mmCIF file of C-alpha atoms in Angstrom:
data_model
loop_
_atom_site.group_PDB
_atom_site.id
_atom_site.type_symbol
_atom_site.label_atom_id
_atom_site.label_comp_id
_atom_site.label_asym_id
_atom_site.label_seq_id
_atom_site.Cartn_x
_atom_site.Cartn_y
_atom_site.Cartn_z
ATOM 1 C CA MET A 1 13.892 32.580 -11.224
ATOM 2 C CA LEU A 2 16.110 32.639 -14.310
ATOM 3 C CA GLN A 3 19.381 30.786 -13.878
ATOM 4 C CA PRO A 4 22.350 32.823 -15.196
ATOM 5 C CA GLY A 5 23.174 31.799 -18.745
ATOM 6 C CA ALA A 6 20.418 29.173 -18.793
ATOM 7 C CA HIS A 7 19.054 30.318 -22.160
ATOM 8 C CA ASN A 8 22.279 31.368 -23.814
ATOM 9 C CA SER A 9 25.190 29.401 -22.400
ATOM 10 C CA SER A 10 27.123 29.684 -25.660
ATOM 11 C CA ALA A 11 27.238 33.471 -25.309
ATOM 12 C CA ALA A 12 29.753 33.209 -22.492
ATOM 13 C CA ASN A 13 32.203 31.493 -24.830
ATOM 14 C CA GLY A 14 32.374 34.420 -27.271
ATOM 15 C CA PRO A 15 33.583 37.994 -26.884
ATOM 16 C CA LEU A 16 31.385 41.037 -26.559
ATOM 17 C CA ALA A 17 31.046 42.775 -29.935
ATOM 18 C CA HIS A 18 30.882 46.563 -30.008
ATOM 19 C CA ASP A 19 30.324 48.926 -32.923
ATOM 20 C CA HIS A 20 29.724 52.664 -33.162
ATOM 21 C CA PHE A 21 28.029 54.694 -35.870
ATOM 22 C CA ASP A 22 27.471 58.439 -36.227
ATOM 23 C CA VAL A 23 25.637 59.997 -39.184
ATOM 24 C CA GLY A 24 28.042 62.930 -38.930
ATOM 25 C CA GLN A 25 30.385 60.736 -40.949
ATOM 26 C CA VAL A 26 28.240 61.090 -44.094
ATOM 27 C CA HIS A 27 27.088 63.987 -46.287
ATOM 28 C CA MET A 28 24.315 66.152 -44.803
ATOM 29 C CA HIS A 29 21.687 65.178 -47.382
ATOM 30 C CA GLN A 30 22.404 61.477 -46.825
ATOM 31 C CA GLN A 31 22.330 61.511 -43.022
ATOM 32 C CA LEU A 32 18.724 60.456 -42.451
ATOM 33 C CA LEU A 33 18.926 57.864 -45.230
ATOM 34 C CA ALA A 34 22.132 56.480 -43.710
ATOM 35 C CA TRP A 35 20.398 56.196 -40.356
ATOM 36 C CA ARG A 36 17.417 54.469 -41.930
ATOM 37 C CA GLU A 37 19.752 51.916 -43.462
ATOM 38 C CA ARG A 38 21.565 51.462 -40.154
ATOM 39 C CA VAL A 39 18.465 50.602 -38.099
ATOM 40 C CA GLY A 40 16.458 49.123 -40.960
ATOM 41 C CA HIS A 41 17.242 45.524 -40.002
ATOM 42 C CA VAL A 42 14.870 45.939 -37.036
ATOM 43 C CA ILE A 43 12.445 48.778 -37.780
ATOM 44 C CA ASP A 44 11.459 51.058 -40.637
ATOM 45 C CA VAL A 45 12.202 54.775 -40.463
ATOM 46 C CA VAL A 46 9.405 56.824 -42.066
ATOM 47 C CA PRO A 47 11.059 60.134 -42.976
ATOM 48 C CA ALA A 48 9.196 63.422 -42.997
ATOM 49 C CA LYS A 49 9.865 65.642 -46.014
ATOM 50 C CA TRP A 50 11.280 68.432 -43.881
ATOM 51 C CA GLN A 51 13.810 66.013 -42.378
ATOM 52 C CA LEU A 52 15.231 65.134 -45.789
ATOM 53 C CA GLU A 53 15.923 68.794 -46.459
ATOM 54 C CA GLN A 54 18.103 69.540 -43.435
ATOM 55 C CA PRO A 55 20.881 67.985 -41.329
ATOM 56 C CA PHE A 56 19.954 64.992 -39.184
ATOM 57 C CA GLN A 57 21.808 64.042 -36.018
ATOM 58 C CA ALA A 58 22.011 60.479 -34.742
ATOM 59 C CA ALA A 59 24.585 58.138 -33.234
ATOM 60 C CA ILE A 60 24.525 54.667 -31.734
ATOM 61 C CA ASP A 61 26.755 52.344 -29.736
ATOM 62 C CA ARG A 62 25.755 48.707 -30.015
ATOM 63 C CA TYR A 63 26.977 45.905 -27.748
ATOM 64 C CA ARG A 64 26.200 42.312 -28.726
ATOM 65 C CA LEU A 65 26.723 39.133 -26.735
ATOM 66 C CA GLY A 66 25.207 36.015 -28.250
ATOM 67 C CA GLU A 67 21.459 36.619 -28.596
ATOM 68 C CA TRP A 68 21.565 39.733 -26.410
ATOM 69 C CA THR A 69 22.002 43.319 -27.591
ATOM 70 C CA LEU A 70 22.257 46.586 -25.683
ATOM 71 C CA THR A 71 22.264 49.878 -27.591
ATOM 72 C CA ASP A 72 22.845 53.465 -26.496
ATOM 73 C CA CYS A 73 21.361 55.763 -29.106
ATOM 74 C CA TYR A 74 20.700 59.435 -29.720
ATOM 75 C CA SER A 75 18.614 60.694 -32.631
ATOM 76 C CA ASP A 76 16.618 63.685 -33.825
ATOM 77 C CA PRO A 77 12.809 63.220 -34.094
ATOM 78 C CA LEU A 78 11.719 60.090 -35.952
ATOM 79 C CA LEU A 79 8.587 58.270 -37.031
ATOM 80 C CA LEU A 80 9.198 54.527 -36.729
ATOM 81 C CA SER A 81 7.102 51.616 -37.961
ATOM 82 C CA ARG A 82 7.161 47.832 -37.805
ATOM 83 C CA SER A 83 4.276 46.502 -39.868
ATOM 84 C CA LEU A 84 2.813 43.010 -40.128
ATOM 85 C CA ALA A 85 4.147 42.858 -43.666
ATOM 86 C CA ARG A 86 7.613 43.559 -42.296
ATOM 87 C CA ILE A 87 7.220 40.997 -39.501
ATOM 88 C CA SER A 88 6.264 38.348 -42.047
ATOM 89 C CA THR A 89 9.526 38.828 -43.965
ATOM 90 C CA ASP A 90 12.139 38.814 -41.179
ATOM 91 C CA ASN A 91 13.062 36.778 -38.112
ATOM 92 C CA LYS A 92 13.325 39.518 -35.469
ATOM 93 C CA ARG A 93 11.294 38.281 -32.507
ATOM 94 C CA ASP A 94 13.039 39.788 -29.474
ATOM 95 C CA TYR A 95 11.415 41.769 -26.713
ATOM 96 C CA VAL A 96 12.866 45.271 -26.471
ATOM 97 C CA PHE A 97 13.012 47.397 -23.334
ATOM 98 C CA GLN A 98 13.567 51.042 -24.280
ATOM 99 C CA LEU A 99 14.715 53.324 -21.458
ATOM 100 C CA PHE A 100 14.459 57.024 -22.281
ATOM 101 C CA ILE A 101 17.227 59.136 -20.754
ATOM 102 C CA ASN A 102 15.505 62.167 -22.229
ATOM 103 C CA GLY A 103 12.811 62.791 -24.801
ATOM 104 C CA GLY A 104 10.079 60.254 -25.344
ATOM 105 C CA ILE A 105 7.468 58.707 -27.592
ATOM 106 C CA SER A 106 3.885 58.679 -28.764
ATOM 107 C CA LEU A 107 2.511 55.298 -29.840
ATOM 108 C CA ASP A 108 0.266 54.987 -32.909
ATOM 109 C CA PRO A 109 0.651 58.672 -33.819
ATOM 110 C CA SER A 110 -1.770 60.259 -36.238
ATOM 111 C CA LYS A 111 -0.530 61.935 -39.368
ATOM 112 C CA ALA A 112 -1.599 65.261 -37.893
ATOM 113 C CA GLN A 113 0.836 65.042 -34.990
ATOM 114 C CA ASN A 114 4.004 67.092 -35.124
ATOM 115 C CA LEU A 115 7.234 65.088 -35.050
ATOM 116 C CA ARG A 116 9.052 67.983 -33.442
ATOM 117 C CA THR A 117 6.767 68.092 -30.393
ATOM 118 C CA PRO A 118 8.534 66.625 -27.320
ATOM 119 C CA GLN A 119 6.840 63.689 -25.629
ATOM 120 C CA SER A 120 7.298 62.407 -22.091
ATOM 121 C CA ALA A 121 8.214 58.791 -21.430
ATOM 122 C CA GLY A 122 10.072 56.486 -19.102
ATOM 123 C CA ILE A 123 10.482 52.856 -20.124
ATOM 124 C CA LEU A 124 8.705 51.242 -23.086
ATOM 125 C CA LEU A 125 8.309 47.488 -23.680
ATOM 126 C CA LEU A 126 7.943 46.239 -27.257
ATOM 127 C CA ASP A 127 7.366 42.794 -28.727
ATOM 128 C CA LEU A 128 8.973 42.673 -32.178
ATOM 129 C CA ASN A 129 6.512 39.943 -33.127
ATOM 130 C CA GLN A 130 3.712 42.530 -33.036
ATOM 131 C CA PRO A 131 3.200 45.600 -35.216
ATOM 132 C CA LEU A 132 3.991 49.041 -33.881
ATOM 133 C CA ARG A 133 4.081 52.631 -35.009
ATOM 134 C CA MET A 134 5.639 55.282 -32.829
ATOM 135 C CA GLN A 135 6.761 58.870 -32.978
ATOM 136 C CA ARG A 136 9.953 59.657 -31.080
ATOM 137 C CA SER A 137 11.003 63.154 -30.182
ATOM 138 C CA ALA A 138 14.692 64.035 -30.160
ATOM 139 C CA CYS A 139 15.940 61.692 -27.479
ATOM 140 C CA ARG A 140 18.608 59.512 -26.003
ATOM 141 C CA VAL A 141 17.420 55.969 -25.373
ATOM 142 C CA LEU A 142 18.957 52.749 -24.091
ATOM 143 C CA SER A 143 17.469 49.626 -25.713
ATOM 144 C CA LEU A 144 17.873 46.125 -24.306
ATOM 145 C CA PHE A 145 17.018 43.411 -26.837
ATOM 146 C CA ALA A 146 16.196 40.257 -24.871
ATOM 147 C CA PRO A 147 15.706 36.815 -26.482
ATOM 148 C CA ARG A 148 12.092 35.737 -26.689
ATOM 149 C CA THR A 149 12.755 32.400 -24.974
ATOM 150 C CA CYS A 150 14.323 34.175 -22.008
ATOM 151 C CA VAL A 151 11.504 36.675 -21.483
ATOM 152 C CA GLU A 152 8.731 34.119 -21.918
ATOM 153 C CA SER A 153 10.403 31.733 -19.485
ATOM 154 C CA LEU A 154 10.002 34.483 -16.893
ATOM 155 C CA PHE A 155 6.483 35.509 -17.910
ATOM 156 C CA PRO A 156 4.627 33.339 -20.474
ATOM 157 C CA ASN A 157 2.127 36.123 -21.247
ATOM 158 C CA ALA A 158 4.802 38.710 -22.032
ATOM 159 C CA GLU A 159 3.170 39.479 -25.381
ATOM 160 C CA SER A 160 0.313 41.112 -23.460
ATOM 161 C CA LEU A 161 2.755 43.797 -22.266
ATOM 162 C CA HIS A 162 3.537 45.042 -25.791
ATOM 163 C CA GLY A 163 3.320 48.833 -25.941
ATOM 164 C CA ARG A 164 3.131 49.391 -22.193
ATOM 165 C CA VAL A 165 5.022 52.350 -20.738
ATOM 166 C CA LEU A 166 6.394 52.829 -17.244
ATOM 167 C CA ASN A 167 5.958 56.563 -16.812
ATOM 168 C CA SER A 168 8.935 58.621 -15.696
ATOM 169 C CA THR A 169 7.062 59.314 -12.443
ATOM 170 C CA HIS A 170 7.017 55.587 -11.612
ATOM 171 C CA THR A 171 9.147 54.967 -8.521
ATOM 172 C CA GLU A 172 11.287 52.243 -10.110
ATOM 173 C CA VAL A 173 12.018 53.983 -13.417
ATOM 174 C CA GLY A 174 14.897 56.155 -12.196
ATOM 175 C CA LYS A 175 16.684 53.213 -10.572
ATOM 176 C CA LEU A 176 16.266 50.989 -13.632
ATOM 177 C CA ILE A 177 17.567 53.671 -15.992
ATOM 178 C CA GLU A 178 20.499 54.361 -13.674
ATOM 179 C CA HIS A 179 21.304 50.649 -13.604
ATOM 180 C CA LEU A 180 21.252 50.301 -17.411
ATOM 181 C CA LEU A 181 23.368 53.433 -17.853
ATOM 182 C CA ALA A 182 25.983 51.968 -15.529
ATOM 183 C CA LEU A 183 25.840 48.636 -17.347
ATOM 184 C CA ALA A 184 26.325 50.287 -20.754
ATOM 185 C CA HIS A 185 29.411 52.025 -19.344
ATOM 186 C CA GLU A 186 30.880 48.894 -17.726
ATOM 187 C CA LEU A 187 29.903 46.264 -20.288
ATOM 188 C CA PRO A 188 32.991 46.602 -22.562
ATOM 189 C CA THR A 189 35.326 45.697 -19.679
ATOM 190 C CA MET A 190 33.276 42.838 -18.215
ATOM 191 C CA PRO A 191 34.121 39.141 -18.778
ATOM 192 C CA PRO A 192 31.547 37.546 -21.132
ATOM 193 C CA LEU A 193 29.914 35.358 -18.476
ATOM 194 C CA GLU A 194 29.583 38.273 -16.070
ATOM 195 C CA ALA A 195 28.161 40.447 -18.855
ATOM 196 C CA LEU A 196 25.635 37.743 -19.748
ATOM 197 C CA VAL A 197 24.461 37.454 -16.150
ATOM 198 C CA ALA A 198 24.135 41.253 -15.932
ATOM 199 C CA LEU A 199 22.032 41.415 -19.110
ATOM 200 C CA GLU A 200 19.737 38.617 -17.928
ATOM 201 C CA TYR A 201 19.351 40.225 -14.521
ATOM 202 C CA SER A 202 18.484 43.543 -16.182
ATOM 203 C CA ALA A 203 15.770 41.932 -18.308
ATOM 204 C CA GLN A 204 14.383 40.179 -15.255
ATOM 205 C CA SER A 205 14.266 43.434 -13.266
ATOM 206 C CA LEU A 206 12.623 45.359 -16.104
ATOM 207 C CA LEU A 207 10.045 42.651 -16.754
ATOM 208 C CA GLY A 208 9.265 42.518 -13.046
ATOM 209 C CA ALA A 209 8.484 46.237 -13.051
ATOM 210 C CA PHE A 210 6.075 45.836 -15.984
ATOM 211 C CA THR A 211 4.242 42.829 -14.560
ATOM 212 C CA LYS A 212 3.944 44.675 -11.261
ATOM 213 C CA GLN A 213 2.447 47.690 -13.041
ATOM 214 C CA ALA A 214 0.006 45.421 -14.875
ATOM 215 C CA LYS A 215 -0.831 43.686 -11.554
ATOM 216 C CA LEU A 216 0.138 40.336 -13.086
ATOM 217 C CA SER A 217 2.723 39.299 -10.514
ATOM 218 C CA GLY A 218 3.467 39.317 -6.826
ATOM 219 C CA ASN A 219 0.625 37.413 -5.143
ATOM 220 C CA ALA A 220 -2.229 34.984 -5.574
ATOM 221 C CA ARG A 221 -4.546 37.688 -6.910
ATOM 222 C CA ALA A 222 -1.997 38.681 -9.546
ATOM 223 C CA ALA A 223 -1.536 35.039 -10.539
ATOM 224 C CA ALA A 224 -5.306 34.757 -10.967
ATOM 225 C CA ARG A 225 -5.337 37.837 -13.221
ATOM 226 C CA SER A 226 -2.573 36.352 -15.351
ATOM 227 C CA LEU A 227 -4.481 33.069 -15.634
ATOM 228 C CA MET A 228 -7.653 34.950 -16.531
ATOM 229 C CA PHE A 229 -5.891 36.843 -19.301
ATOM 230 C CA SER A 230 -4.536 33.557 -20.697
ATOM 231 C CA ARG A 231 -8.034 32.059 -20.723
ATOM 232 C CA VAL A 232 -9.507 35.088 -22.495
ATOM 233 C CA ARG A 233 -6.696 35.206 -25.048
ATOM 234 C CA ARG A 234 -6.929 31.479 -25.849
ATOM 235 C CA TYR A 235 -10.716 31.617 -26.153
ATOM 236 C CA ILE A 236 -10.578 34.522 -28.593
ATOM 237 C CA GLN A 237 -7.852 32.915 -30.696
ATOM 238 C CA HIS A 238 -9.810 29.655 -30.919
ATOM 239 C CA ASN A 239 -12.998 31.471 -31.952
ATOM 240 C CA LEU A 240 -11.751 34.161 -34.324
ATOM 241 C CA TYR A 241 -13.736 32.651 -37.202
ATOM 242 C CA SER A 242 -16.919 32.179 -35.206
ATOM 243 C CA ASP A 243 -19.872 34.414 -36.073
ATOM 244 C CA GLU A 244 -20.852 34.351 -32.411
ATOM 245 C CA LEU A 245 -17.583 35.777 -31.071
ATOM 246 C CA SER A 246 -18.373 38.927 -29.101
ATOM 247 C CA PRO A 247 -17.545 40.427 -25.695
ATOM 248 C CA GLU A 248 -20.845 39.080 -24.337
ATOM 249 C CA ARG A 249 -20.091 35.565 -25.602
ATOM 250 C CA VAL A 250 -16.607 35.613 -24.056
ATOM 251 C CA LEU A 251 -17.973 36.686 -20.667
ATOM 252 C CA LEU A 252 -20.820 34.188 -20.806
ATOM 253 C CA ASP A 253 -18.808 31.142 -21.879
ATOM 254 C CA LEU A 254 -15.904 31.823 -19.518
ATOM 255 C CA ARG A 255 -18.196 32.981 -16.695
ATOM 256 C CA LEU A 256 -16.131 36.066 -15.998
ATOM 257 C CA PRO A 257 -17.248 39.415 -14.525
ATOM 258 C CA ARG A 258 -17.436 42.206 -17.073
ATOM 259 C CA ALA A 259 -15.746 44.836 -14.876
ATOM 260 C CA THR A 260 -12.788 42.569 -14.086
ATOM 261 C CA VAL A 261 -12.175 41.649 -17.720
ATOM 262 C CA TYR A 262 -12.436 45.284 -18.769
ATOM 263 C CA ARG A 263 -9.813 46.294 -16.216
ATOM 264 C CA LEU A 264 -7.613 43.436 -17.379
ATOM 265 C CA LEU A 265 -7.796 44.612 -21.010
ATOM 266 C CA GLU A 266 -8.008 48.340 -20.347
ATOM 267 C CA HIS A 267 -4.547 48.779 -21.861
ATOM 268 C CA GLU A 268 -5.901 47.214 -25.081
ATOM 269 C CA GLY A 269 -8.875 49.569 -25.169
ATOM 270 C CA GLY A 270 -11.288 47.006 -23.733
ATOM 271 C CA LEU A 271 -12.495 43.544 -24.723
ATOM 272 C CA ALA A 272 -14.256 44.578 -27.944
ATOM 273 C CA ALA A 273 -11.185 46.472 -29.157
ATOM 274 C CA TYR A 274 -8.965 43.490 -28.329
ATOM 275 C CA ILE A 275 -11.199 41.113 -30.321
ATOM 276 C CA LEU A 276 -11.190 43.494 -33.286
ATOM 277 C CA ARG A 277 -7.399 43.838 -33.128
ATOM 278 C CA CYS A 278 -6.966 40.049 -33.065
ATOM 279 C CA ARG A 279 -9.265 39.637 -36.058
ATOM 280 C CA LEU A 280 -7.497 42.341 -38.030
ATOM 281 C CA ARG A 281 -4.131 40.753 -37.361
ATOM 282 C CA GLU A 282 -5.479 37.369 -38.459
ATOM 283 C CA ALA A 283 -6.868 39.043 -41.584
ATOM 284 C CA ALA A 284 -3.471 40.565 -42.345
ATOM 285 C CA GLU A 285 -1.778 37.190 -41.940
ATOM 286 C CA GLN A 286 -4.334 35.539 -44.247
ATOM 287 C CA LEU A 287 -3.813 38.265 -46.854
ATOM 288 C CA LEU A 288 -0.124 37.302 -46.860
ATOM 289 C CA LYS A 289 -0.443 33.519 -46.580
ATOM 290 C CA CYS A 290 -3.277 33.142 -49.106
ATOM 291 C CA PRO A 291 -2.646 35.660 -51.908
ATOM 292 C CA GLN A 292 -5.236 33.967 -54.147
ATOM 293 C CA THR A 293 -8.069 34.229 -51.624
ATOM 294 C CA PRO A 294 -10.354 37.197 -52.356
ATOM 295 C CA VAL A 295 -10.151 39.967 -49.784
ATOM 296 C CA LEU A 296 -13.909 39.880 -49.262
ATOM 297 C CA ASP A 297 -13.826 36.148 -48.424
ATOM 298 C CA ILE A 298 -11.266 36.820 -45.706
ATOM 299 C CA ALA A 299 -13.364 39.697 -44.365
ATOM 300 C CA TYR A 300 -16.583 37.651 -44.185
ATOM 301 C CA SER A 301 -14.829 34.655 -42.606
ATOM 302 C CA LEU A 302 -13.651 36.874 -39.745
ATOM 303 C CA GLY A 303 -17.040 38.339 -38.962
ATOM 304 C CA PHE A 304 -17.007 41.610 -40.920
ATOM 305 C CA GLY A 305 -20.408 42.413 -42.377
ATOM 306 C CA SER A 306 -19.287 44.296 -45.475
ATOM 307 C CA ALA A 307 -16.253 45.210 -47.545
ATOM 308 C CA SER A 308 -16.495 48.828 -46.417
ATOM 309 C CA ASP A 309 -16.574 47.872 -42.717
ATOM 310 C CA PHE A 310 -13.519 45.671 -43.157
ATOM 311 C CA THR A 311 -11.579 48.217 -45.211
ATOM 312 C CA ARG A 312 -12.356 51.025 -42.779
ATOM 313 C CA ALA A 313 -11.232 49.001 -39.737
ATOM 314 C CA PHE A 314 -8.173 47.616 -41.518
ATOM 315 C CA ARG A 315 -7.064 51.035 -42.713
ATOM 316 C CA ARG A 316 -7.445 52.464 -39.208
ATOM 317 C CA VAL A 317 -4.963 49.899 -37.829
ATOM 318 C CA HIS A 318 -2.614 49.327 -40.762
ATOM 319 C CA ASP A 319 -2.824 52.756 -42.427
ATOM 320 C CA MET A 320 -3.701 51.261 -45.810
ATOM 321 C CA ALA A 321 -6.437 49.293 -47.548
ATOM 322 C CA PRO A 322 -6.280 45.453 -47.445
ATOM 323 C CA ARG A 323 -5.463 45.145 -51.162
ATOM 324 C CA ASP A 324 -2.631 47.678 -50.873
ATOM 325 C CA PHE A 325 -1.332 45.827 -47.807
ATOM 326 C CA ARG A 326 -1.191 42.582 -49.782
ATOM 327 C CA ILE A 327 0.587 44.221 -52.728
ATOM 328 C CA ASN A 328 3.132 45.989 -50.500
ATOM 329 C CA ALA A 329 3.836 42.804 -48.561
ATOM 330 C CA LEU A 330 4.440 40.874 -51.768
ATOM 331 C CA GLN A 331 6.826 43.548 -53.054
ATOM 332 C CA LEU A 332 8.639 43.590 -49.720
ATOM 333 C CA SER A 333 9.054 39.804 -49.710
ATOM 334 C CA LEU A 334 10.471 39.869 -53.228
ATOM 335 C CA SER A 335 12.978 42.589 -52.333
ATOM 336 C CA THR A 336 14.130 40.974 -49.071
ATOM 337 C CA PRO A 337 17.252 38.792 -49.427
ATOM 338 C CA PRO A 338 16.732 35.128 -48.459
#
């Protein structure tokens, strides 16, 4: 159980900071660009051409207390992205719980999808240390940014919950959204220590709902599932450069039942998809860390049989070829203030 203020005791000594921004304050043709600049410290807004040619509505209230942030935001449809290149150039590592009052999202949208099409949602959990790409319909959303140390003290495998959604039909969703709405209303008048405790309690409640959905908490069986996931994740990370790494090798070496592991990683698309995703992320990191290493050497070292196989898989995840990814990341790092 998290002790109130245990991970951010200094926050209680400072006041709650609040700021408000509405794009209605700027010229119509600058509204989307102004919004992109406003949220750009966390995530990249990818504007559609039609959006640049018409008015754009968005507003946000942001409350900050130490390492904690709660935002209440409305915006027209948006395509949002946080790439590995972006992650490598900033220090944003919070977990973010997004509670949709209305509207919703589609994760990893294809270019063919229509930004104006409404999506259904409930509560989304994001790890800012992992890449994401999502399409949001016009919506109002509450976002709780929780410090990484706090979340991982409650659930060490929290990174495995990245991209999970509690559907609006989930029994706990309505109560959690109602609670956060009340907190956003009351926060400005609360003493700092009381506000800190309320934010920590909210994160704990939200995380509990996600671990319950993932069957990773609540009893001995859930604890075993969590331990199993940790074993699988560590094994894959330690063997990313092994030619023998495969779903069959994981199951054989760890002596785990195929059906159980598949259910455990169903959210990731299965064990094979999880291994591929881990290798592609490692490849992206090596492209950034070792700019002089040929792309093909990185591909072969991570088990890809040919340049075309690697490029095809990399483009599917990162929406660009490996060489373009490296060039864009270098340009981004040079343009980012120290």
